[in-house]
Amino acid sequence: MSLLPYPVSALTLIVGSYVVHVIWSRRRVQRAIANVPAPKSASFWTGNLPLLYDPHRGWPFIDSIQDAGSIFRLTTPIGFNDMIYVADPLALYYIYRKDEASFEEPDDVLIIERVVFGNDSIFCTEGARHRKQRKFLNPIFSTAHMKKMVPIFCDVSHKLRNTLQLMTAKGPVEVDMVNWLTRTALELIGQAGIGYTFDSLAMEETPNVYGAVLKEGVSAISSPTLRMGMKYVLPFVAGMGTPGFWKVIIDHISLDVLQSARHFVLEMDRSSKEIYETKKKALTEGDETLSKQIVGGNDLISLLMRANMSAKEEEQLTDEEVVAQISSFVFAATDTTSSALSRALCLLAEHPTIQDRLREEILNAKRNCEAGEEGDLNYDEMEALEFLDAICRETMRLYPPAPFIDRTTLKDTIIPLAFPITDVRGSELKEVFIPKDTVITIAIASMNRSVKVWGPDVMEWKPQRWLDGLPESVVSAQIPGIYSHLMTFSGGKRSCLGFKFSQLEMKAVLCDLISTFRFSPSPKHSKVTFPMSTIVCPSIDGKPSLPLILEA
């Protein structure tokens, strides 16, 4: 007779069976991919995966493994959960185009996205529901709508320019651009994305609380401690207990990064619901009320809500789905945009000849623009700036804001390789068997930096390469990214919806800043690093910072 009550014995049996199932499925994966070579690990106990996630060793790690092949194994603590790192163009084509239905975001990624954005965000939905949302959202990012965004981008950029002009009125001055670019990125997506103003960008104004919470939240979610916990703990405990139970548990865990992430989630949910209710009221009251809103109701969410109201009932998104897109838009656009702009300004400061050439192109275009002498450029005029476009593309190639993302296999599959590898037994592999439940890291930065695809000067920031014509090796590689032979904005069913929006933001701000100021490195420049993270951000001694000298 059991010494334990029946319910406890049953629970023990259920948990024990689940653990055995997990261990068995992981052992199957481990055995199947054991022949794929792996770069040297820091130790048996940690594997080499922590090197990829390490803020300071991550970039050197991915750059040092160019010779390890286009696909290899990421070893994990105690070898329990090894992953496959993919930077092969044919393998990525197979994953994103040929057999896309066999790959999805891993459980740990989907779970944390649902914790952050709720179950209704396009980041988190799957299958038919995800396809329905994308079908609804794709027209919102059409060229016709993007043309209406450019004046909004210019207006926000002018706010930043005017403040920086006040700072430089008495001569050259050192400015920490990270703070200003983050505030600007938030205001850009605020006005153009959701029709809401977060920040006047005035010197004396305290940055919006949402922006501060967003920065802290992204930093917390990107921290190695939380990322490793999400990867190895969250998938196993997420189904246990109610949301209320986990809220109580999280409230009482005094881990700083966890509390920052919690605060961020709560503030984002509150703000998104408030913005949605305000917009819904304005849309109900009609065009006159809507015209009094920020940007007159021409923001992306207003466009979405109008389209939703006129759609057939069975095709409409729910209120919860629309609210979730507000959170998603703001989160996705803020740090990625500020990251890209920070990197571009840093590079232009380091390359004064390229900066001068860009300034000349912008000023010439402004003198001849439709708005009159040195007015704002419209969509077509901005898109005609070939050197600006080359600078944006080259920055996105060499320094993608998000260096890698994960996918998992939904069934056993065989992935073909453009560049064969030698397995651990010395045999050549032209394809690799990947079992169900294997996590695959899509090597965005490594694919963009592939010597085999881009040539021996791949690590050089060289905007001119986009004007001279790309080598045949790039064109023939058929890299499945949605943007310019790059994986920066991903590809397939989960590609970045707002990649064109993002590019226009970047161009509008650069047009304004480069035509007004000269940027050069500050004496602190040697201390600036761009640590590996979910979203890369310039830092000094672990704190976000990009000091540059500005001269009007």
PDB file of C-alpha atoms in Angstrom, residues 232-489:
ATOM      1  CA  TYR A 232      15.773  26.079 -19.992  1.00  0.00           C
ATOM      2  CA  VAL A 233      13.139  26.707 -17.318  1.00  0.00           C
ATOM      3  CA  LEU A 234      10.142  28.492 -18.841  1.00  0.00           C
ATOM      4  CA  PRO A 235       9.041  25.767 -21.303  1.00  0.00           C
ATOM      5  CA  PHE A 236       8.859  23.236 -18.450  1.00  0.00           C
ATOM      6  CA  VAL A 237       6.875  25.317 -15.963  1.00  0.00           C
ATOM      7  CA  ALA A 238       4.689  27.463 -18.232  1.00  0.00           C
ATOM      8  CA  GLY A 239       1.819  24.982 -18.241  1.00  0.00           C
ATOM      9  CA  MET A 240       1.795  24.544 -14.483  1.00  0.00           C
ATOM     10  CA  GLY A 241      -0.568  26.735 -12.473  1.00  0.00           C
ATOM     11  CA  THR A 242      -2.849  29.615 -13.455  1.00  0.00           C
ATOM     12  CA  PRO A 243      -1.721  33.092 -14.638  1.00  0.00           C
ATOM     13  CA  GLY A 244      -2.758  34.406 -11.208  1.00  0.00           C
ATOM     14  CA  PHE A 245      -0.538  31.831  -9.505  1.00  0.00           C
ATOM     15  CA  TRP A 246       2.479  32.841 -11.597  1.00  0.00           C
ATOM     16  CA  LYS A 247       1.769  36.534 -11.027  1.00  0.00           C
ATOM     17  CA  VAL A 248       2.063  35.974  -7.277  1.00  0.00           C
ATOM     18  CA  ILE A 249       5.254  33.940  -7.738  1.00  0.00           C
ATOM     19  CA  ILE A 250       6.880  36.569  -9.981  1.00  0.00           C
ATOM     20  CA  ASP A 251       5.824  39.400  -7.662  1.00  0.00           C
ATOM     21  CA  HIS A 252       7.837  37.769  -4.878  1.00  0.00           C
ATOM     22  CA  ILE A 253      11.008  36.975  -6.834  1.00  0.00           C
ATOM     23  CA  SER A 254      13.463  39.798  -6.097  1.00  0.00           C
ATOM     24  CA  LEU A 255      15.552  39.353  -9.242  1.00  0.00           C
ATOM     25  CA  ASP A 256      16.139  42.821 -10.725  1.00  0.00           C
ATOM     26  CA  VAL A 257      15.950  41.782 -14.379  1.00  0.00           C
ATOM     27  CA  LEU A 258      12.736  39.847 -13.747  1.00  0.00           C
ATOM     28  CA  GLN A 259      11.108  42.797 -11.964  1.00  0.00           C
ATOM     29  CA  SER A 260      12.177  45.190 -14.747  1.00  0.00           C
ATOM     30  CA  ALA A 261      10.624  42.861 -17.322  1.00  0.00           C
ATOM     31  CA  ARG A 262       7.448  42.563 -15.212  1.00  0.00           C
ATOM     32  CA  HIS A 263       7.143  46.354 -14.871  1.00  0.00           C
ATOM     33  CA  PHE A 264       7.648  46.735 -18.610  1.00  0.00           C
ATOM     34  CA  VAL A 265       4.897  44.218 -19.454  1.00  0.00           C
ATOM     35  CA  LEU A 266       2.386  45.848 -17.105  1.00  0.00           C
ATOM     36  CA  GLU A 267       3.117  49.380 -18.344  1.00  0.00           C
ATOM     37  CA  MET A 268       2.967  48.337 -21.999  1.00  0.00           C
ATOM     38  CA  ASP A 269      -0.379  46.592 -21.505  1.00  0.00           C
ATOM     39  CA  ARG A 270      -1.830  49.610 -19.670  1.00  0.00           C
ATOM     40  CA  SER A 271      -0.642  52.121 -22.274  1.00  0.00           C
ATOM     41  CA  SER A 272      -1.807  50.018 -25.236  1.00  0.00           C
ATOM     42  CA  LYS A 273      -5.330  49.637 -23.832  1.00  0.00           C
ATOM     43  CA  GLU A 274      -5.536  53.358 -23.077  1.00  0.00           C
ATOM     44  CA  ILE A 275      -4.413  54.288 -26.609  1.00  0.00           C
ATOM     45  CA  TYR A 276      -6.854  51.827 -28.171  1.00  0.00           C
ATOM     46  CA  GLU A 277      -9.869  53.144 -26.225  1.00  0.00           C
ATOM     47  CA  THR A 278      -9.000  56.741 -27.165  1.00  0.00           C
ATOM     48  CA  LYS A 279      -8.745  55.826 -30.855  1.00  0.00           C
ATOM     49  CA  LYS A 280     -11.897  53.748 -30.809  1.00  0.00           C
ATOM     50  CA  LYS A 281     -13.831  56.683 -29.351  1.00  0.00           C
ATOM     51  CA  ALA A 282     -12.434  59.057 -31.998  1.00  0.00           C
ATOM     52  CA  LEU A 283     -13.277  56.679 -34.858  1.00  0.00           C
ATOM     53  CA  THR A 284     -16.812  56.272 -33.521  1.00  0.00           C
ATOM     54  CA  GLU A 285     -17.338  60.039 -33.291  1.00  0.00           C
ATOM     55  CA  GLY A 286     -16.277  60.545 -36.909  1.00  0.00           C
ATOM     56  CA  ASP A 287     -13.783  62.357 -39.124  1.00  0.00           C
ATOM     57  CA  GLU A 288     -13.948  65.697 -37.306  1.00  0.00           C
ATOM     58  CA  THR A 289     -12.826  64.160 -34.005  1.00  0.00           C
ATOM     59  CA  LEU A 290     -10.292  61.962 -35.770  1.00  0.00           C
ATOM     60  CA  SER A 291      -8.744  64.946 -37.543  1.00  0.00           C
ATOM     61  CA  LYS A 292      -7.915  66.422 -34.133  1.00  0.00           C
ATOM     62  CA  GLN A 293      -5.878  63.348 -33.214  1.00  0.00           C
ATOM     63  CA  ILE A 294      -2.085  63.235 -33.605  1.00  0.00           C
ATOM     64  CA  VAL A 295      -1.261  63.085 -37.371  1.00  0.00           C
ATOM     65  CA  GLY A 296      -4.978  63.321 -38.157  1.00  0.00           C
ATOM     66  CA  GLY A 297      -5.662  59.605 -37.945  1.00  0.00           C
ATOM     67  CA  ASN A 298      -3.086  58.688 -40.625  1.00  0.00           C
ATOM     68  CA  ASP A 299      -1.091  56.441 -38.294  1.00  0.00           C
ATOM     69  CA  LEU A 300      -0.839  52.692 -38.876  1.00  0.00           C
ATOM     70  CA  ILE A 301      -3.161  51.644 -36.039  1.00  0.00           C
ATOM     71  CA  SER A 302      -5.883  54.089 -37.135  1.00  0.00           C
ATOM     72  CA  LEU A 303      -5.584  52.695 -40.661  1.00  0.00           C
ATOM     73  CA  LEU A 304      -5.845  49.189 -39.242  1.00  0.00           C
ATOM     74  CA  MET A 305      -8.875  50.024 -37.109  1.00  0.00           C
ATOM     75  CA  ARG A 306     -10.693  51.685 -40.020  1.00  0.00           C
ATOM     76  CA  ALA A 307      -9.999  48.675 -42.232  1.00  0.00           C
ATOM     77  CA  ASN A 308     -11.159  46.386 -39.443  1.00  0.00           C
ATOM     78  CA  MET A 309     -14.445  48.242 -39.018  1.00  0.00           C
ATOM     79  CA  SER A 310     -15.244  47.955 -42.728  1.00  0.00           C
ATOM     80  CA  ALA A 311     -14.250  44.279 -43.069  1.00  0.00           C
ATOM     81  CA  LYS A 312     -16.705  41.404 -43.037  1.00  0.00           C
ATOM     82  CA  GLU A 313     -17.515  40.286 -39.510  1.00  0.00           C
ATOM     83  CA  GLU A 314     -15.848  36.896 -39.914  1.00  0.00           C
ATOM     84  CA  GLU A 315     -12.641  38.545 -41.170  1.00  0.00           C
ATOM     85  CA  GLN A 316     -12.353  41.197 -38.455  1.00  0.00           C
ATOM     86  CA  LEU A 317      -9.689  41.201 -35.767  1.00  0.00           C
ATOM     87  CA  THR A 318     -10.911  41.220 -32.175  1.00  0.00           C
ATOM     88  CA  ASP A 319     -10.358  44.189 -29.846  1.00  0.00           C
ATOM     89  CA  GLU A 320      -7.726  42.122 -28.037  1.00  0.00           C
ATOM     90  CA  GLU A 321      -5.878  41.452 -31.296  1.00  0.00           C
ATOM     91  CA  VAL A 322      -5.760  45.151 -32.206  1.00  0.00           C
ATOM     92  CA  VAL A 323      -4.514  46.093 -28.708  1.00  0.00           C
ATOM     93  CA  ALA A 324      -1.808  43.440 -29.012  1.00  0.00           C
ATOM     94  CA  GLN A 325      -0.606  44.952 -32.310  1.00  0.00           C
ATOM     95  CA  ILE A 326      -0.155  48.336 -30.593  1.00  0.00           C
ATOM     96  CA  SER A 327       2.250  46.768 -28.102  1.00  0.00           C
ATOM     97  CA  SER A 328       3.952  44.808 -30.870  1.00  0.00           C
ATOM     98  CA  PHE A 329       4.472  47.830 -33.140  1.00  0.00           C
ATOM     99  CA  VAL A 330       6.018  49.949 -30.390  1.00  0.00           C
ATOM    100  CA  PHE A 331       8.264  47.175 -29.092  1.00  0.00           C
ATOM    101  CA  ALA A 332       9.463  46.045 -32.518  1.00  0.00           C
ATOM    102  CA  ALA A 333      10.185  49.510 -33.894  1.00  0.00           C
ATOM    103  CA  THR A 334      11.804  51.408 -31.022  1.00  0.00           C
ATOM    104  CA  ASP A 335      15.065  49.696 -30.125  1.00  0.00           C
ATOM    105  CA  THR A 336      15.724  48.276 -33.591  1.00  0.00           C
ATOM    106  CA  THR A 337      15.448  51.765 -35.126  1.00  0.00           C
ATOM    107  CA  SER A 338      17.597  53.441 -32.466  1.00  0.00           C
ATOM    108  CA  SER A 339      20.150  50.614 -32.826  1.00  0.00           C
ATOM    109  CA  ALA A 340      20.382  51.061 -36.607  1.00  0.00           C
ATOM    110  CA  LEU A 341      20.621  54.855 -36.362  1.00  0.00           C
ATOM    111  CA  SER A 342      23.251  54.661 -33.605  1.00  0.00           C
ATOM    112  CA  ARG A 343      25.392  52.348 -35.680  1.00  0.00           C
ATOM    113  CA  ALA A 344      25.000  54.461 -38.835  1.00  0.00           C
ATOM    114  CA  LEU A 345      25.983  57.703 -37.061  1.00  0.00           C
ATOM    115  CA  CYS A 346      28.906  55.977 -35.364  1.00  0.00           C
ATOM    116  CA  LEU A 347      30.184  54.704 -38.733  1.00  0.00           C
ATOM    117  CA  LEU A 348      29.689  58.060 -40.454  1.00  0.00           C
ATOM    118  CA  ALA A 349      31.630  59.751 -37.648  1.00  0.00           C
ATOM    119  CA  GLU A 350      34.464  57.263 -38.201  1.00  0.00           C
ATOM    120  CA  HIS A 351      34.399  57.819 -42.002  1.00  0.00           C
ATOM    121  CA  PRO A 352      34.337  61.605 -42.591  1.00  0.00           C
ATOM    122  CA  THR A 353      34.860  61.283 -46.356  1.00  0.00           C
ATOM    123  CA  ILE A 354      31.748  59.110 -46.679  1.00  0.00           C
ATOM    124  CA  GLN A 355      29.852  61.485 -44.376  1.00  0.00           C
ATOM    125  CA  ASP A 356      30.814  64.467 -46.580  1.00  0.00           C
ATOM    126  CA  ARG A 357      29.709  62.668 -49.721  1.00  0.00           C
ATOM    127  CA  LEU A 358      26.357  61.796 -48.142  1.00  0.00           C
ATOM    128  CA  ARG A 359      25.867  65.376 -46.977  1.00  0.00           C
ATOM    129  CA  GLU A 360      26.487  66.662 -50.493  1.00  0.00           C
ATOM    130  CA  GLU A 361      23.943  64.216 -51.948  1.00  0.00           C
ATOM    131  CA  ILE A 362      21.280  65.216 -49.405  1.00  0.00           C
ATOM    132  CA  LEU A 363      21.843  68.969 -49.763  1.00  0.00           C
ATOM    133  CA  ASN A 364      21.730  68.769 -53.565  1.00  0.00           C
ATOM    134  CA  ALA A 365      18.435  66.880 -53.366  1.00  0.00           C
ATOM    135  CA  LYS A 366      16.974  69.402 -50.906  1.00  0.00           C
ATOM    136  CA  ARG A 367      17.881  72.323 -53.152  1.00  0.00           C
ATOM    137  CA  ASN A 368      15.970  70.741 -56.003  1.00  0.00           C
ATOM    138  CA  CYS A 369      13.115  69.160 -54.091  1.00  0.00           C
ATOM    139  CA  GLU A 370       9.436  69.672 -54.806  1.00  0.00           C
ATOM    140  CA  ALA A 371       8.941  71.645 -51.577  1.00  0.00           C
ATOM    141  CA  GLY A 372      11.374  74.356 -52.646  1.00  0.00           C
ATOM    142  CA  GLU A 373      14.923  75.249 -51.710  1.00  0.00           C
ATOM    143  CA  GLU A 374      16.226  72.970 -48.933  1.00  0.00           C
ATOM    144  CA  GLY A 375      12.734  71.756 -48.038  1.00  0.00           C
ATOM    145  CA  ASP A 376      11.830  68.272 -46.819  1.00  0.00           C
ATOM    146  CA  LEU A 377      12.162  65.484 -49.314  1.00  0.00           C
ATOM    147  CA  ASN A 378       9.071  63.488 -50.229  1.00  0.00           C
ATOM    148  CA  TYR A 379       8.972  59.698 -50.523  1.00  0.00           C
ATOM    149  CA  ASP A 380      10.173  59.499 -54.134  1.00  0.00           C
ATOM    150  CA  GLU A 381      12.927  62.062 -53.620  1.00  0.00           C
ATOM    151  CA  MET A 382      14.194  60.271 -50.536  1.00  0.00           C
ATOM    152  CA  GLU A 383      14.135  56.903 -52.298  1.00  0.00           C
ATOM    153  CA  ALA A 384      16.174  58.412 -55.175  1.00  0.00           C
ATOM    154  CA  LEU A 385      19.154  59.093 -52.858  1.00  0.00           C
ATOM    155  CA  GLU A 386      21.368  56.237 -54.021  1.00  0.00           C
ATOM    156  CA  PHE A 387      24.291  56.815 -51.659  1.00  0.00           C
ATOM    157  CA  LEU A 388      22.008  57.166 -48.624  1.00  0.00           C
ATOM    158  CA  ASP A 389      20.333  53.921 -49.633  1.00  0.00           C
ATOM    159  CA  ALA A 390      23.730  52.234 -50.010  1.00  0.00           C
ATOM    160  CA  ILE A 391      24.762  53.396 -46.519  1.00  0.00           C
ATOM    161  CA  CYS A 392      21.549  52.026 -45.004  1.00  0.00           C
ATOM    162  CA  ARG A 393      21.921  48.686 -46.778  1.00  0.00           C
ATOM    163  CA  GLU A 394      25.567  48.282 -45.866  1.00  0.00           C
ATOM    164  CA  THR A 395      24.907  49.161 -42.229  1.00  0.00           C
ATOM    165  CA  MET A 396      22.045  46.641 -42.099  1.00  0.00           C
ATOM    166  CA  ARG A 397      24.276  44.024 -43.748  1.00  0.00           C
ATOM    167  CA  LEU A 398      27.316  44.235 -41.523  1.00  0.00           C
ATOM    168  CA  TYR A 399      25.581  45.271 -38.310  1.00  0.00           C
ATOM    169  CA  PRO A 400      22.014  43.898 -38.109  1.00  0.00           C
ATOM    170  CA  PRO A 401      20.262  45.127 -34.926  1.00  0.00           C
ATOM    171  CA  ALA A 402      19.114  41.544 -34.186  1.00  0.00           C
ATOM    172  CA  PRO A 403      22.093  39.222 -34.889  1.00  0.00           C
ATOM    173  CA  PHE A 404      20.200  35.907 -34.728  1.00  0.00           C
ATOM    174  CA  ILE A 405      16.777  34.338 -34.157  1.00  0.00           C
ATOM    175  CA  ASP A 406      15.637  30.802 -33.361  1.00  0.00           C
ATOM    176  CA  ARG A 407      13.336  28.308 -35.039  1.00  0.00           C
ATOM    177  CA  THR A 408      12.418  24.738 -34.136  1.00  0.00           C
ATOM    178  CA  THR A 409      11.640  21.747 -36.326  1.00  0.00           C
ATOM    179  CA  LEU A 410       8.073  20.438 -36.238  1.00  0.00           C
ATOM    180  CA  LYS A 411       9.029  17.150 -37.896  1.00  0.00           C
ATOM    181  CA  ASP A 412      12.091  15.195 -39.003  1.00  0.00           C
ATOM    182  CA  THR A 413      13.649  16.893 -42.015  1.00  0.00           C
ATOM    183  CA  ILE A 414      16.746  16.834 -44.208  1.00  0.00           C
ATOM    184  CA  ILE A 415      18.311  20.227 -44.881  1.00  0.00           C
ATOM    185  CA  PRO A 416      20.437  20.604 -48.051  1.00  0.00           C
ATOM    186  CA  LEU A 417      23.646  22.654 -48.003  1.00  0.00           C
ATOM    187  CA  ALA A 418      25.117  25.033 -50.570  1.00  0.00           C
ATOM    188  CA  PHE A 419      28.499  24.614 -48.893  1.00  0.00           C
ATOM    189  CA  PRO A 420      29.147  20.989 -47.806  1.00  0.00           C
ATOM    190  CA  ILE A 421      30.704  20.406 -44.399  1.00  0.00           C
ATOM    191  CA  THR A 422      32.934  17.688 -42.975  1.00  0.00           C
ATOM    192  CA  ASP A 423      31.298  15.820 -40.109  1.00  0.00           C
ATOM    193  CA  VAL A 424      33.044  14.656 -36.927  1.00  0.00           C
ATOM    194  CA  ARG A 425      33.967  11.353 -38.621  1.00  0.00           C
ATOM    195  CA  GLY A 426      35.643  13.074 -41.556  1.00  0.00           C
ATOM    196  CA  SER A 427      32.877  12.446 -44.109  1.00  0.00           C
ATOM    197  CA  GLU A 428      31.551  15.159 -46.418  1.00  0.00           C
ATOM    198  CA  LEU A 429      27.937  16.128 -45.848  1.00  0.00           C
ATOM    199  CA  LYS A 430      25.911  17.817 -48.590  1.00  0.00           C
ATOM    200  CA  GLU A 431      22.781  17.629 -46.452  1.00  0.00           C
ATOM    201  CA  VAL A 432      22.068  17.280 -42.746  1.00  0.00           C
ATOM    202  CA  PHE A 433      19.358  15.241 -41.034  1.00  0.00           C
ATOM    203  CA  ILE A 434      17.586  17.365 -38.410  1.00  0.00           C
ATOM    204  CA  PRO A 435      15.107  15.548 -36.150  1.00  0.00           C
ATOM    205  CA  LYS A 436      11.843  16.905 -34.803  1.00  0.00           C
ATOM    206  CA  ASP A 437      12.176  19.299 -31.834  1.00  0.00           C
ATOM    207  CA  THR A 438      15.641  20.528 -32.801  1.00  0.00           C
ATOM    208  CA  VAL A 439      16.210  24.228 -32.169  1.00  0.00           C
ATOM    209  CA  ILE A 440      17.837  25.988 -35.116  1.00  0.00           C
ATOM    210  CA  THR A 441      19.566  29.334 -34.704  1.00  0.00           C
ATOM    211  CA  ILE A 442      19.178  31.426 -37.870  1.00  0.00           C
ATOM    212  CA  ALA A 443      22.566  33.134 -38.116  1.00  0.00           C
ATOM    213  CA  ILE A 444      21.469  36.530 -39.448  1.00  0.00           C
ATOM    214  CA  ALA A 445      24.776  38.300 -38.833  1.00  0.00           C
ATOM    215  CA  SER A 446      26.888  35.338 -39.986  1.00  0.00           C
ATOM    216  CA  MET A 447      24.895  34.959 -43.215  1.00  0.00           C
ATOM    217  CA  ASN A 448      25.263  38.673 -43.913  1.00  0.00           C
ATOM    218  CA  ARG A 449      29.029  38.313 -43.293  1.00  0.00           C
ATOM    219  CA  SER A 450      29.649  35.102 -45.226  1.00  0.00           C
ATOM    220  CA  VAL A 451      32.999  35.272 -47.060  1.00  0.00           C
ATOM    221  CA  LYS A 452      31.812  32.592 -49.489  1.00  0.00           C
ATOM    222  CA  VAL A 453      28.830  34.743 -50.489  1.00  0.00           C
ATOM    223  CA  TRP A 454      30.069  38.335 -50.121  1.00  0.00           C
ATOM    224  CA  GLY A 455      33.771  37.974 -50.844  1.00  0.00           C
ATOM    225  CA  PRO A 456      37.038  38.641 -48.971  1.00  0.00           C
ATOM    226  CA  ASP A 457      36.157  42.249 -48.060  1.00  0.00           C
ATOM    227  CA  VAL A 458      33.006  41.115 -46.247  1.00  0.00           C
ATOM    228  CA  MET A 459      34.053  42.598 -42.888  1.00  0.00           C
ATOM    229  CA  GLU A 460      34.689  46.028 -44.374  1.00  0.00           C
ATOM    230  CA  TRP A 461      31.907  48.626 -44.084  1.00  0.00           C
ATOM    231  CA  LYS A 462      31.788  49.585 -47.742  1.00  0.00           C
ATOM    232  CA  PRO A 463      28.618  51.368 -48.964  1.00  0.00           C
ATOM    233  CA  GLN A 464      30.121  51.615 -52.446  1.00  0.00           C
ATOM    234  CA  ARG A 465      29.605  47.865 -52.962  1.00  0.00           C
ATOM    235  CA  TRP A 466      25.867  48.536 -53.449  1.00  0.00           C
ATOM    236  CA  LEU A 467      26.562  51.073 -56.196  1.00  0.00           C
ATOM    237  CA  ASP A 468      29.191  49.002 -58.033  1.00  0.00           C
ATOM    238  CA  GLY A 469      26.871  46.029 -58.445  1.00  0.00           C
ATOM    239  CA  LEU A 470      26.767  42.997 -56.185  1.00  0.00           C
ATOM    240  CA  PRO A 471      28.920  39.977 -57.083  1.00  0.00           C
ATOM    241  CA  GLU A 472      27.265  37.040 -58.811  1.00  0.00           C
ATOM    242  CA  SER A 473      27.905  34.920 -55.701  1.00  0.00           C
ATOM    243  CA  VAL A 474      25.406  37.102 -53.797  1.00  0.00           C
ATOM    244  CA  VAL A 475      22.730  37.048 -56.495  1.00  0.00           C
ATOM    245  CA  SER A 476      23.015  33.319 -57.159  1.00  0.00           C
ATOM    246  CA  ALA A 477      22.953  32.435 -53.444  1.00  0.00           C
ATOM    247  CA  GLN A 478      19.177  33.097 -53.389  1.00  0.00           C
ATOM    248  CA  ILE A 479      19.261  34.223 -49.763  1.00  0.00           C
ATOM    249  CA  PRO A 480      15.576  34.143 -48.704  1.00  0.00           C
ATOM    250  CA  GLY A 481      15.501  37.425 -46.764  1.00  0.00           C
ATOM    251  CA  ILE A 482      12.851  39.960 -47.783  1.00  0.00           C
ATOM    252  CA  TYR A 483      15.363  42.824 -47.980  1.00  0.00           C
ATOM    253  CA  SER A 484      18.209  43.158 -50.475  1.00  0.00           C
ATOM    254  CA  HIS A 485      19.837  39.676 -50.327  1.00  0.00           C
ATOM    255  CA  LEU A 486      20.093  40.044 -46.543  1.00  0.00           C
ATOM    256  CA  MET A 487      18.646  38.154 -43.594  1.00  0.00           C
ATOM    257  CA  THR A 488      18.408  41.336 -41.490  1.00  0.00           C
ATOM    258  CA  PHE A 489      14.605  41.509 -41.636  1.00  0.00           C
TER     259      PHE A 489
END
